[in-house]
CSV table of C-alpha atoms in Angstrom, one decimal:
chain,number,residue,atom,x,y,z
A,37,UNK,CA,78.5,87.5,69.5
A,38,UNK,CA,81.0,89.7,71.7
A,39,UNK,CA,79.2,92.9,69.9
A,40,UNK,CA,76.1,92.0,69.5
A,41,UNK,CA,75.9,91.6,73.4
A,42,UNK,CA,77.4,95.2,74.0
A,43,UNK,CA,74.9,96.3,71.3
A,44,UNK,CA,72.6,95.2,73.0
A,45,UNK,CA,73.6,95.8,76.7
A,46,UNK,CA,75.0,99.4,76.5
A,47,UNK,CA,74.8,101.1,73.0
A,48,UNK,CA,71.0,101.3,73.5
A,49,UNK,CA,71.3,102.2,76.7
A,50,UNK,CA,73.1,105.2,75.3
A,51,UNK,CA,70.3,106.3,73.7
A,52,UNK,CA,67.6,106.1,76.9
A,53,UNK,CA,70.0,108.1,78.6
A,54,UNK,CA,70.4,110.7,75.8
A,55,UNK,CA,67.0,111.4,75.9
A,56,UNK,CA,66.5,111.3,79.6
A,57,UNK,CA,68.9,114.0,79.5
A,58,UNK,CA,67.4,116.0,77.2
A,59,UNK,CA,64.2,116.2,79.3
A,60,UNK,CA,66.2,118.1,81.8
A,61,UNK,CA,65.4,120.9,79.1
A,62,UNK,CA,62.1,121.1,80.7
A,63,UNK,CA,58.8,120.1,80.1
A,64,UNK,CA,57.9,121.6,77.1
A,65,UNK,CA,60.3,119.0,75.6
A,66,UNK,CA,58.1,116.4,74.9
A,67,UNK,CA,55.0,118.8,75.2
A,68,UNK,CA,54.5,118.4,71.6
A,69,UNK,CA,55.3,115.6,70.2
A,70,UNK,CA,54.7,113.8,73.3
A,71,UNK,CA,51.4,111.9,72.2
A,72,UNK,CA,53.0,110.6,69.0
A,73,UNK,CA,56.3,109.5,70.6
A,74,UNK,CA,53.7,107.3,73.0
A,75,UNK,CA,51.8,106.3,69.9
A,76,UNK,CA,54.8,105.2,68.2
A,77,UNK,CA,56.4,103.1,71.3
A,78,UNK,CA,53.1,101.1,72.0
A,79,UNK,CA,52.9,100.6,68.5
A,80,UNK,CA,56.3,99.5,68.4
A,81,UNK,CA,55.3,96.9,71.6
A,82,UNK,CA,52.0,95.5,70.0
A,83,UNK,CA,53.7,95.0,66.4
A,84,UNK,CA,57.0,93.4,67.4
A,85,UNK,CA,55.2,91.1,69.6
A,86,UNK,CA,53.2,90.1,67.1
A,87,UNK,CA,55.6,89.9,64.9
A,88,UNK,CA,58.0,87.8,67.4
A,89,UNK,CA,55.5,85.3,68.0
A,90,UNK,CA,55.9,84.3,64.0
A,91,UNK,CA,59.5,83.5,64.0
A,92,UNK,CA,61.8,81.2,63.9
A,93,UNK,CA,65.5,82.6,64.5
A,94,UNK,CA,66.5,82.8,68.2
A,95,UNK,CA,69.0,86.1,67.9
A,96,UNK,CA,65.9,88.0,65.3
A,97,UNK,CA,64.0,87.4,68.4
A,98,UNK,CA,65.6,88.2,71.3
A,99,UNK,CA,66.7,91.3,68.9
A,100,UNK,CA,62.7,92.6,68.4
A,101,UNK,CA,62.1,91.9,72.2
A,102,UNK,CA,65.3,94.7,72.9
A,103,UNK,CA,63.1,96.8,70.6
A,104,UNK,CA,59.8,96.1,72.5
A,105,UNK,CA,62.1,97.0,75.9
A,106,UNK,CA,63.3,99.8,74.3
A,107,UNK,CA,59.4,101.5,73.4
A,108,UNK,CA,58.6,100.8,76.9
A,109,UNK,CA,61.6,103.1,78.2
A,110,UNK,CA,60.7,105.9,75.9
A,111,UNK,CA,56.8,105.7,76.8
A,112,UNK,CA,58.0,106.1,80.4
A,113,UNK,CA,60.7,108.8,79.6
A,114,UNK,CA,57.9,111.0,78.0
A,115,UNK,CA,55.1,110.6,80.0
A,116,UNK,CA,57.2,113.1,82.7
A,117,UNK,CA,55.9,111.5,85.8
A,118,UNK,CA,58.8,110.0,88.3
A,119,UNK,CA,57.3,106.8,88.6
A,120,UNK,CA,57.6,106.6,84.9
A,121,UNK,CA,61.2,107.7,84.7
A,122,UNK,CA,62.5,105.4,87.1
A,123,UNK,CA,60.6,102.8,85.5
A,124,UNK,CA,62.5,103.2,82.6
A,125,UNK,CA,66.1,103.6,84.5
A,126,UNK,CA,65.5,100.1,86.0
A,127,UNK,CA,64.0,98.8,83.3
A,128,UNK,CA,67.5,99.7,81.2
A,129,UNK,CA,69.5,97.9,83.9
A,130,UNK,CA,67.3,94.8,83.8
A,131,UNK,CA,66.7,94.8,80.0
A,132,UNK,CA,71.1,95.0,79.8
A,133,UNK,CA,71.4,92.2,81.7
A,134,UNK,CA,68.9,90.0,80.5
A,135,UNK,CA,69.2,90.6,77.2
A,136,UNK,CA,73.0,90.4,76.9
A,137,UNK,CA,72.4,87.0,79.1
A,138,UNK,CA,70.0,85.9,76.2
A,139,UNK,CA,72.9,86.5,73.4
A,140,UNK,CA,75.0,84.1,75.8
A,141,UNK,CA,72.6,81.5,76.0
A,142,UNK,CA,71.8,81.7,72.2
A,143,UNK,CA,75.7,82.0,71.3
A,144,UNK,CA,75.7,79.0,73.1
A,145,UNK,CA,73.3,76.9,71.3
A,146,UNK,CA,74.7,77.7,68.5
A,147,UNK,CA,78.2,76.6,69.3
A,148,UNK,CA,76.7,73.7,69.4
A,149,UNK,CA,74.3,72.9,67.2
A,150,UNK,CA,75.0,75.0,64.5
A,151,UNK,CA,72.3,76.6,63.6
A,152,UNK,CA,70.3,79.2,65.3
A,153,UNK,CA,66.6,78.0,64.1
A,154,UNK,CA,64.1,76.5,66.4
A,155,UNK,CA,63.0,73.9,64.4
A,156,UNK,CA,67.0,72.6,65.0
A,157,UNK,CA,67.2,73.5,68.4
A,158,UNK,CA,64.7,71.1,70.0
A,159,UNK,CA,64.2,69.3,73.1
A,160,UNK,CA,66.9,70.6,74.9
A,161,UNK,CA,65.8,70.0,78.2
A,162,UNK,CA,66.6,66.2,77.6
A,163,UNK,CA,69.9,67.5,76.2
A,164,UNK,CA,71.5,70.1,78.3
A,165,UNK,CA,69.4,70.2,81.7
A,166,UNK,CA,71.1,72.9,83.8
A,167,UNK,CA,71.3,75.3,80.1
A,168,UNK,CA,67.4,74.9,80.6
A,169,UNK,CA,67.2,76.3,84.0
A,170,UNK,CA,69.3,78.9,83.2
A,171,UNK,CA,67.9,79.7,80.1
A,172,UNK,CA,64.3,79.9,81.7
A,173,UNK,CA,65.6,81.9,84.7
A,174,UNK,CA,66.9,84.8,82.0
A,175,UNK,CA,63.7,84.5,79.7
A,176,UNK,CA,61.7,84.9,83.0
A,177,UNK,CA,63.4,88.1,83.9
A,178,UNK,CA,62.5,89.1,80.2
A,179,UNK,CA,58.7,88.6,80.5
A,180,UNK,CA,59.2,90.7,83.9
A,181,UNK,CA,58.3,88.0,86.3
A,182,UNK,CA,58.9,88.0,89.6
A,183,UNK,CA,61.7,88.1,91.5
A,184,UNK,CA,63.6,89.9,89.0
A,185,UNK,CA,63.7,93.8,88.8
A,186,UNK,CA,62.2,93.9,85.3
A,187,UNK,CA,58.8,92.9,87.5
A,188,UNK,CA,59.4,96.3,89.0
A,189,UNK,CA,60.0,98.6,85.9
A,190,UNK,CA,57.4,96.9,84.2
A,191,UNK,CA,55.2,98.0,87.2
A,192,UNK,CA,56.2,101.0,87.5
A,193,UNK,CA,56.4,102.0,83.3
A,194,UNK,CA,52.6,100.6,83.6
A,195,UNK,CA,51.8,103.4,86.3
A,196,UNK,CA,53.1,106.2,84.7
A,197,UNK,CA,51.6,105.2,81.7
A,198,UNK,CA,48.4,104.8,82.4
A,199,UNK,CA,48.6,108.0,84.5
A,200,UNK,CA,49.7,109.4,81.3
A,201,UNK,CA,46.4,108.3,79.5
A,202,UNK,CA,43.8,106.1,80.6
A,203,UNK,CA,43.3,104.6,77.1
A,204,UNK,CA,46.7,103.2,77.7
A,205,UNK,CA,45.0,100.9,80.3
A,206,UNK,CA,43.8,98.8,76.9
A,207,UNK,CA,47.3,98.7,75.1
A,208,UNK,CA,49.9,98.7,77.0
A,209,UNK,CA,48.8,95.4,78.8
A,210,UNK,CA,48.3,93.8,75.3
A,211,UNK,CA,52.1,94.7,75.0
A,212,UNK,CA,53.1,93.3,77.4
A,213,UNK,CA,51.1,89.6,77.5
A,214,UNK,CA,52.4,89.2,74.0
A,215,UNK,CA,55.6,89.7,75.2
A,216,UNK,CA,55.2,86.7,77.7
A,217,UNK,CA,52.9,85.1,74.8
A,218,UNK,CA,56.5,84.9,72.9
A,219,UNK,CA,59.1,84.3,75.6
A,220,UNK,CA,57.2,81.4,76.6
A,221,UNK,CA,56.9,80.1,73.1
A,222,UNK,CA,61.0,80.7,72.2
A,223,UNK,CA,61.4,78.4,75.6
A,224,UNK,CA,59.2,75.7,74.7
A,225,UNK,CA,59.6,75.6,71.0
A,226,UNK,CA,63.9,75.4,71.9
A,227,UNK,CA,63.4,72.9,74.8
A,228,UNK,CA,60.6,70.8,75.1
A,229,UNK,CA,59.5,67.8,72.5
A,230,UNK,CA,61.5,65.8,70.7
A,231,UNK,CA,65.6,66.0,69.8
A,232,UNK,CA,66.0,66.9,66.7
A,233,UNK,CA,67.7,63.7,65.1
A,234,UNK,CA,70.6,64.4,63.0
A,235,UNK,CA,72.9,65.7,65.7
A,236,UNK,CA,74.0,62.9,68.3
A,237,UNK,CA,76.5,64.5,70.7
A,238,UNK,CA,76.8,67.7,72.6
A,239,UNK,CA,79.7,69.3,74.8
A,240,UNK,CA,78.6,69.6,78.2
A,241,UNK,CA,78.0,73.2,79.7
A,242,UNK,CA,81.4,73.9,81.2
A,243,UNK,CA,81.9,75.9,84.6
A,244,UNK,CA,82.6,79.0,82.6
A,245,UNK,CA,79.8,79.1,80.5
A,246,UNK,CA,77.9,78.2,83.5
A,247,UNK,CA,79.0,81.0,85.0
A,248,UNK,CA,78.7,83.7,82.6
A,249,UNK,CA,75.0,82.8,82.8
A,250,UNK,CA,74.9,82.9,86.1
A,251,UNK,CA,76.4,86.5,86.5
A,252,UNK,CA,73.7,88.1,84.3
A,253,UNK,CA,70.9,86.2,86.6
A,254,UNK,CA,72.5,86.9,90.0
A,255,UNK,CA,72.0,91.0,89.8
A,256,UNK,CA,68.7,90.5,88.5
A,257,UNK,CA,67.4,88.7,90.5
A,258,UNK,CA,68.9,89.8,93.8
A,259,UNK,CA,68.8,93.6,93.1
A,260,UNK,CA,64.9,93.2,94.1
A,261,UNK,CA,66.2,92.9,97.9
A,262,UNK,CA,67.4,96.3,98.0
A,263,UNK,CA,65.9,98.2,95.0
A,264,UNK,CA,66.6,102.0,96.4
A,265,UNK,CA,70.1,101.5,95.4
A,266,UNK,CA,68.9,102.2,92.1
A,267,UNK,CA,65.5,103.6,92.9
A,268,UNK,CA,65.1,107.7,94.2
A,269,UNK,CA,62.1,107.6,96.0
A,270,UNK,CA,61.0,111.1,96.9
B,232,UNK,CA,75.3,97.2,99.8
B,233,UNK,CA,76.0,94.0,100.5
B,234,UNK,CA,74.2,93.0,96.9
B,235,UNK,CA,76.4,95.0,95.4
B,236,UNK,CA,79.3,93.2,97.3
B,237,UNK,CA,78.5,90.1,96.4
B,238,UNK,CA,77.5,90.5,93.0
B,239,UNK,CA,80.9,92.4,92.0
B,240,UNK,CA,82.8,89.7,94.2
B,241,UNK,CA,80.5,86.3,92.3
B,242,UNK,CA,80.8,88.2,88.8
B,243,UNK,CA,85.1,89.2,89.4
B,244,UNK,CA,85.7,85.4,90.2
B,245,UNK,CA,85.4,84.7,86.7
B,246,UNK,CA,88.5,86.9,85.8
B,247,UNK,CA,90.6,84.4,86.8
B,248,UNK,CA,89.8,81.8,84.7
B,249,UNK,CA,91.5,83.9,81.6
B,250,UNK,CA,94.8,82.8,80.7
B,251,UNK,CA,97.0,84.4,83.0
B,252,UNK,CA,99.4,85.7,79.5
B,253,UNK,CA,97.2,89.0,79.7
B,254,UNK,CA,98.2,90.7,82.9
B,255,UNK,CA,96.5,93.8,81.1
B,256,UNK,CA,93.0,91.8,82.0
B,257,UNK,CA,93.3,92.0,85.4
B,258,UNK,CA,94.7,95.1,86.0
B,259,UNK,CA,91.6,96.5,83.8
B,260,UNK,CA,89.5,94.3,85.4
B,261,UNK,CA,90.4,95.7,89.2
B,262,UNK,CA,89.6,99.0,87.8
B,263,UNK,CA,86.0,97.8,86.4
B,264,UNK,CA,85.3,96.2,89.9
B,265,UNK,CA,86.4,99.5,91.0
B,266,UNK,CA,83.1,100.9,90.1
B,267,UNK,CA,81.2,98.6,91.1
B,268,UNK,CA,81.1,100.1,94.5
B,269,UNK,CA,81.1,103.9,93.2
B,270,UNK,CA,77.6,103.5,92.5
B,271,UNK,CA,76.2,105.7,96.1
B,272,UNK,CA,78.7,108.2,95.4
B,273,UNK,CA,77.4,111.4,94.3
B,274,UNK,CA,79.8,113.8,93.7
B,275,UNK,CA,77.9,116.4,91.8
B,276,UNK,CA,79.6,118.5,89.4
B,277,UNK,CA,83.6,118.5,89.3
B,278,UNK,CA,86.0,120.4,87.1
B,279,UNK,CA,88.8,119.5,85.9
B,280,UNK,CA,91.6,120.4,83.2
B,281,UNK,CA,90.0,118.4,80.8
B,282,UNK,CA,86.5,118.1,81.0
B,283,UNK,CA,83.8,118.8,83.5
B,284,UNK,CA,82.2,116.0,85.2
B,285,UNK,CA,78.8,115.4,86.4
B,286,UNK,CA,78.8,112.3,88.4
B,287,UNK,CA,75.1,111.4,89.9
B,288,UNK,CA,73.5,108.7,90.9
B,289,UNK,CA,71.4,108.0,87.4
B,290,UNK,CA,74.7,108.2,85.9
B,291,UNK,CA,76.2,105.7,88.0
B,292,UNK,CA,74.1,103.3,87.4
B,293,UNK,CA,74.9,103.0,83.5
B,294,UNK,CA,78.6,102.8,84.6
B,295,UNK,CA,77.6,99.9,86.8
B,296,UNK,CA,76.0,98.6,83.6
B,297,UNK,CA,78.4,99.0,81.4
B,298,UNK,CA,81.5,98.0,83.5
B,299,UNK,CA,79.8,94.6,84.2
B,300,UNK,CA,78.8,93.8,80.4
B,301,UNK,CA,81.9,94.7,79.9
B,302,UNK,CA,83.7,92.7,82.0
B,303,UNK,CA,81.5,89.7,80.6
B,304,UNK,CA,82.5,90.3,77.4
B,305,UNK,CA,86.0,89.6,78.2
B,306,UNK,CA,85.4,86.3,80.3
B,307,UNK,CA,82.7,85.0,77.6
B,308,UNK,CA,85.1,84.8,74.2
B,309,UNK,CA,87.7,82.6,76.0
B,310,UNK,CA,88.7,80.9,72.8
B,311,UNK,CA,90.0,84.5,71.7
B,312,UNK,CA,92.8,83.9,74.1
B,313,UNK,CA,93.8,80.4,73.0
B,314,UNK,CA,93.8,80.5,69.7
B,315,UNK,CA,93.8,83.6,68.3
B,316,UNK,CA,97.1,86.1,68.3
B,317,UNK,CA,95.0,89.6,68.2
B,318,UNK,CA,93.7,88.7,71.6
B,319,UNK,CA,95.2,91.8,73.0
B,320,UNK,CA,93.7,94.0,70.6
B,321,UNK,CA,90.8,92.6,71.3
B,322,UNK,CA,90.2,93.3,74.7
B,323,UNK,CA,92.2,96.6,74.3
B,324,UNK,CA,89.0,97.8,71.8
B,325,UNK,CA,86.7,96.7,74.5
B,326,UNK,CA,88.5,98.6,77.2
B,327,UNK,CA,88.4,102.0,74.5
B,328,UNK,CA,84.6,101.5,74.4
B,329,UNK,CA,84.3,101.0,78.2
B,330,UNK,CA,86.7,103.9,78.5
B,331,UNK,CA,84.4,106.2,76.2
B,332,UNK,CA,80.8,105.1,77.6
B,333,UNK,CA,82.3,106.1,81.1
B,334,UNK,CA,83.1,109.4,80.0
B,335,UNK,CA,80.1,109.8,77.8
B,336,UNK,CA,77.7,109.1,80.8
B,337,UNK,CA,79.6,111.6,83.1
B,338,UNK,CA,80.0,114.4,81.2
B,339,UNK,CA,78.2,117.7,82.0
B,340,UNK,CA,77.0,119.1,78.7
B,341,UNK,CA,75.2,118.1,76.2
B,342,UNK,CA,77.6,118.5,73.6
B,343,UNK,CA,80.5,116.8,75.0
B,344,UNK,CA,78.0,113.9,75.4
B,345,UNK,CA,77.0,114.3,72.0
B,346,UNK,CA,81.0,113.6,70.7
B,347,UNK,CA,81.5,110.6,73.0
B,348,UNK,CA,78.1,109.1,71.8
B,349,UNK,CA,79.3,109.3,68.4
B,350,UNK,CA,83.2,108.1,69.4
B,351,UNK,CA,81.7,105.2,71.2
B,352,UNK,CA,80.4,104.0,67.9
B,353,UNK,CA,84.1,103.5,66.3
B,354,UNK,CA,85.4,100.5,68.7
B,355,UNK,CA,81.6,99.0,68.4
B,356,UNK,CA,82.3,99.1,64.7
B,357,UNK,CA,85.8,97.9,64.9
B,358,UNK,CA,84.9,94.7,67.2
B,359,UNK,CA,81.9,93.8,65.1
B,360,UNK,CA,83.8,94.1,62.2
B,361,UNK,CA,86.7,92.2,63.8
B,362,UNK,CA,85.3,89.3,65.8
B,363,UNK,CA,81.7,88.8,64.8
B,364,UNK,CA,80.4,85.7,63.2
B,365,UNK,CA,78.8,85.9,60.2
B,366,UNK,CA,79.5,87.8,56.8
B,367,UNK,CA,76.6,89.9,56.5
B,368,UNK,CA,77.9,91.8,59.7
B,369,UNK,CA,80.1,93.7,57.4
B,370,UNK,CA,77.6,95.2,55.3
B,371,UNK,CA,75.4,95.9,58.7
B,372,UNK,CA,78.0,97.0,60.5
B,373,UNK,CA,78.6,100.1,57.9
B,374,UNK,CA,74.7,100.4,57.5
B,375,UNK,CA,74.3,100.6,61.4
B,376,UNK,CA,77.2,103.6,61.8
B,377,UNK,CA,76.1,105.8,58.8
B,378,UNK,CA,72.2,105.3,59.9
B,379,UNK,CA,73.2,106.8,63.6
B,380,UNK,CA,75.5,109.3,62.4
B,381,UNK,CA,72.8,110.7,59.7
B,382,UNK,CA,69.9,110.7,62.2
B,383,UNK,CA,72.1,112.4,64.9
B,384,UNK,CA,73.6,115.0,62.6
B,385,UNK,CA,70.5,117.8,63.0
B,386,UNK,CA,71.2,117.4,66.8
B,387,UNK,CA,74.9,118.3,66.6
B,388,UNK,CA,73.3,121.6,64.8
B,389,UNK,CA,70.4,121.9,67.0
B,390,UNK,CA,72.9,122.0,70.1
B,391,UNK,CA,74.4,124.9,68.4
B,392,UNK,CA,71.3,126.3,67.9
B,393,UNK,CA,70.4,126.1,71.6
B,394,UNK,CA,74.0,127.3,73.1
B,395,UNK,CA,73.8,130.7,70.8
B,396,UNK,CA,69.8,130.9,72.7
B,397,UNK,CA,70.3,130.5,76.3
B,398,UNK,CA,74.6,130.8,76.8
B,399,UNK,CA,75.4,127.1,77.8
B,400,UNK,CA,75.0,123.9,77.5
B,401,UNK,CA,75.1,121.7,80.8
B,402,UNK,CA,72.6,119.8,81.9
B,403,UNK,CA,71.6,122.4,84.5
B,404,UNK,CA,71.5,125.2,82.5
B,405,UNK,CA,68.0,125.3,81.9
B,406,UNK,CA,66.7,125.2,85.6
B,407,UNK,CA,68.6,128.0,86.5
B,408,UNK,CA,67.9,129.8,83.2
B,409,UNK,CA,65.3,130.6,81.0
B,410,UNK,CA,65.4,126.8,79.1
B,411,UNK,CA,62.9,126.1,76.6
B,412,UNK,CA,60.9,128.9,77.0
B,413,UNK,CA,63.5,131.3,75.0
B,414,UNK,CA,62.1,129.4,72.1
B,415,UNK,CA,58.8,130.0,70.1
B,416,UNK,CA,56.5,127.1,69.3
B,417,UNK,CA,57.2,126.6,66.2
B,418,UNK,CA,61.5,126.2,67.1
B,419,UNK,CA,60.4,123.8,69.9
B,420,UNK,CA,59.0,121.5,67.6
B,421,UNK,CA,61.9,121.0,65.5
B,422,UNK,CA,63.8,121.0,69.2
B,423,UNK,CA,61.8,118.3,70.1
B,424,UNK,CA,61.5,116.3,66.9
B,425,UNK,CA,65.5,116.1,65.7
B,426,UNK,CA,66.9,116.0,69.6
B,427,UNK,CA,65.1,112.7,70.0
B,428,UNK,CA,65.2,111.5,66.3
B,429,UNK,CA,68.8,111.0,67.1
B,430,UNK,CA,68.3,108.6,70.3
B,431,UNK,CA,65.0,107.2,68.3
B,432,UNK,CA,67.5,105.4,65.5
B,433,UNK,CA,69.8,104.7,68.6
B,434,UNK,CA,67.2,102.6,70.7
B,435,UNK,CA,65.5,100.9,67.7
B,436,UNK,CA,62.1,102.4,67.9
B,437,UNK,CA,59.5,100.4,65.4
B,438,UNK,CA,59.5,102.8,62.6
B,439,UNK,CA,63.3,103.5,62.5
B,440,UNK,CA,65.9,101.3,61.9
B,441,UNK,CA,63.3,98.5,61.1
C-alpha cells in the first residue's frame, strides 16, 4: 500500500514535470505532435471514465482515475498557454494528495473487510460513519468540487483547453462529468444500502488512521484560501 | 503563509505517534518539515561542487509534495514498527527515494534529471517488492521498471543528440541560445516524439502502459 501511494503521489508526478521541463525547449516542442498528444489525453479521459464506471475493484479504480488526472495535465502542458500550465501544476498537487488519500481510505477497507470489491464493501455509512465523511471529502476533491484546489486546475486546464481548440468545448466536459459520473458511483456503491452480511464486527477508525486522512484533506482544501502560493499570476 | 504553517504543524503532529525506538524518524522528519516552509524561496540557479542547482518556485512545489507523502508514508504503515524487525530499512528506502526526488526536481540540466528519474525508480522497486501486499506485485513490479527504462532509453540518446547541437544542457539554455530552431523538421519530430514517450509511459497515458 506504502508504494502504491508514492506511485501514485510522486512517481507520476515525475513525469508531468519531465515534460514541463522539456517545454522550456521552446515552442516548437509540441508544435508537431501537439494535436495528437491532445487527441490521445482526451481520449485517455473519455475511455477510462467509461471504463471506470464498469468496475468493481476500489484500487483498479482510483488507479484509472490517476490516469484520467494524468491526460488532463498533459492536455494542459501542451496546449502552451499559462493558464493551462498552471492548471496542470496545481492540478499535480491536488491529484497527489487526493489520490494517495484514496489508497489510504481503500488500504483501509481492506484491512478490514478483506476484500477490495464493492459488492463486499457495502453500506459502510451504517458501519464506520466518520470513514464516510472522510472518504466523501477525498472523493470530492477527486471530482474537482469545490472548496478543494482540484476545482481550480480543473478550471483552469478547461480554459486553456478550450483556447487551445474550440472543439474541445464538446469533449473535454464529457471527461470530466464521467469522472463525477464514477466518483459518485464508487461512494455510493461502497457506502450506502445494505451491510454485506457475512462480516459482523469491525475495528473502529483509530486517531491515527483518522488522521492520516485528515492530512491529505486539510492542504486541499485549505490551499484554496491563498492559492498564489502555488499559482504565478502574471 | 500561515496555510502552510498550519498544515506542516497539523500534518508533523502525527510524527509522534511512531514508536519512539526510531530516533532516525524524527530527525528525518524535522528535515522534511524543513521544506515545508522553503516553498517562497527562489534561489535561482546555485553551484556547487557536486551538482548545480536550480531551485524555483515550480520546483518547490513538487518538493512540498513529495516531502509530505512522504512523511505520510511513514506515519501510515505503523504496524511496520511493532512487528516487523526490517522497520529501519524500511523507512531508510523511503528517505533514499525522498532524497533522490529532491535532487531530481532541483537539478539544472536535463541530463542530470534524466539519471535521478531513472535512480528514483530503484527504492520504488525495492519497497514494492519489500512491503507490498499481494504476490502479483513481483511480477509487476519488474514489468513496471523495464517498461520505464525501455521507453526512456531514446531520450537518454536524444539528450546526447541535443548537447552535441546547441553546447549545453540546462534548462535555460535554449532561451538564451538558438534552442530548437538548430534542428530541421524532420529531427524535431523525433525530438518531440521520444522526449515525451519517455514521461508518456511514466504518467500512464491511455495507450501506454494500459
Amino acid at each position: 500500500m506504502a508504494g502504491s501511494i508514492i506511485l501514485a503521489g510522486v512517481l507520476l508526478k515525475l513525469g508531468g514535470y519531465g515534460l514541463m521541463r522539456l517545454s522550456y525547449l521552446g515552442e516548437s516542442f509540441y508544435s508537431v505532435l501537439g494535436g495528437y498528444l491532445i487527441g490521445l489525453g482526451l481520449i485517455g479521459i473519455v475511455f477510462v471514465g467509461l471504463m471506470c464506471c464498469r468496475l468493481n475493484d476500489f484500487k483498479a479504480l482510483v488507479a484509472y482515475s490517476s490516469v484520467a488526472h494524468m491526460a488532463m495535465v498533459i492536455c494542459g502542458v501542451i496546449t502552451f498557454f499559462l493558464w493551462g500550465y498552471e492548471g496542470s501544476l496545481i492540478m499535480m498537487i491536488g491529484h497527489g494528495l487526493s489520490s494517495s488519500g484514496l489508497f489510504c481510505v481503500v488500504n483501509l477497507y481492506y484491512e478490514r473487510t478483506g476484500s477490495r470489491s464493492f459488492y463486499i464493501n457495502k453500506g459502510m455509512l451504517l458501519v464506520l460513519p466518520i470513514l464516510t465523511l472522510l472518504f466523501f471529502i477525498l472523493r470530492a476533491a477527486n471530482m474537482a468540487a469545490p472548496p478543494t484546489i482540484n476545482l481550480i486546475s480543473e478550471i483552469f486546464l478547461m480554459a486553456g483547453i478550450i483556447g487551445f481548440e474550440y472543439f474541445m468545448l464538446l469533449v473535454f466536459p464529457i471527461g470530466s462529468f464521467l469522472g463525477a459520473v464514477f466518483t459518485l458511483f464508487m461512494f455510493s456503491y461502497s457506502q450506502h444500502g445494505r451491510v454485506y452480511d457475512s462480516k459482523f464486527s469491525y475495528s473502529n477508525l483509530s486517531v491515527r488512521e483518522c488522521h492520516v486522512l485528515l492530512i491529505h484533506i486539510v492542504p486541499v482544501n485549505l490551499l484554496v484560501l491563498n492559492p498564489s502560493l502555488f499559482i504565478e499570476i502574471g | 503563509m500561515m496555510v502552510f504553517f498550519l498544515t506542516s504543524i497539523f500534518g508533523g503532529i502525527g510524527l509522534f505517534f511512531v514508536p519512539s525506538r526510531i530516533i532516525f524518524n524524527y530527525l528525518g522528519g524535522i528535515i522534511v518539515l524543513f521544506t515545508y516552509f522553503c516553498v517562497f524561496l527562489n534561489f535561482g540557479e546555485f553551484y556547487t561542487l557536486l551538482f548545480s542547482f536550480f531551485v524555483d518556485r515550480m520546483a518547490n512545489r513538487f518538493v512540498f509534495l513529495s516531502s509530505f507523502i512522504t512523511l505520510l508514508m511513514l506515519y501510515s504503515r505503523y504496524k511496520i514498527y511493532k512487528t516487523s524487525e526490517f522497520s529501519l530499512v524500511f523507512s531508510s528506502f523511503l528517505y533514499i527515494l525522498l532524497f533522490t526526488l529532491i535532487v531530481s526536481f532541483y537539478v539544472r540540466d536535463y541530463l542530470l534529471f534524466y539519471l535521478f528519474f531513472e535512480i528514483s525508480l530503484i527504492p520504488t522497486l525495492l519497497i514494492i517488492t519489500g512491503w507490498g501486499y499481494q504476490p502479483e506485485r513481483l511480477q509487476a513490479g519488474l514489468y513496471f521498471l523495464f517498461y520505464t527504462l525501455f521507453a526512456s532509453l531514446p531520450l537518454l540518446l536524444l539528450l546526447v543528440y541535443i548537447m552535441v547541437f546547441i553546447g549545453g544542457l540546462g534548462y535555460l539554455t535554449s532561451i538564451y541560445g538558438s534552442g530548437l530552431s538548430a534542428f530541421m523538421f524532420s529531427e524535431v519530430v523525433v525530438i518531440s516524439f521520444f522526449g515525451s514517450l519517455a514521461f508518456l509511459v511514466k504518467l500512464p497515458i491511455f495507450f501506454t502502459h494500459l
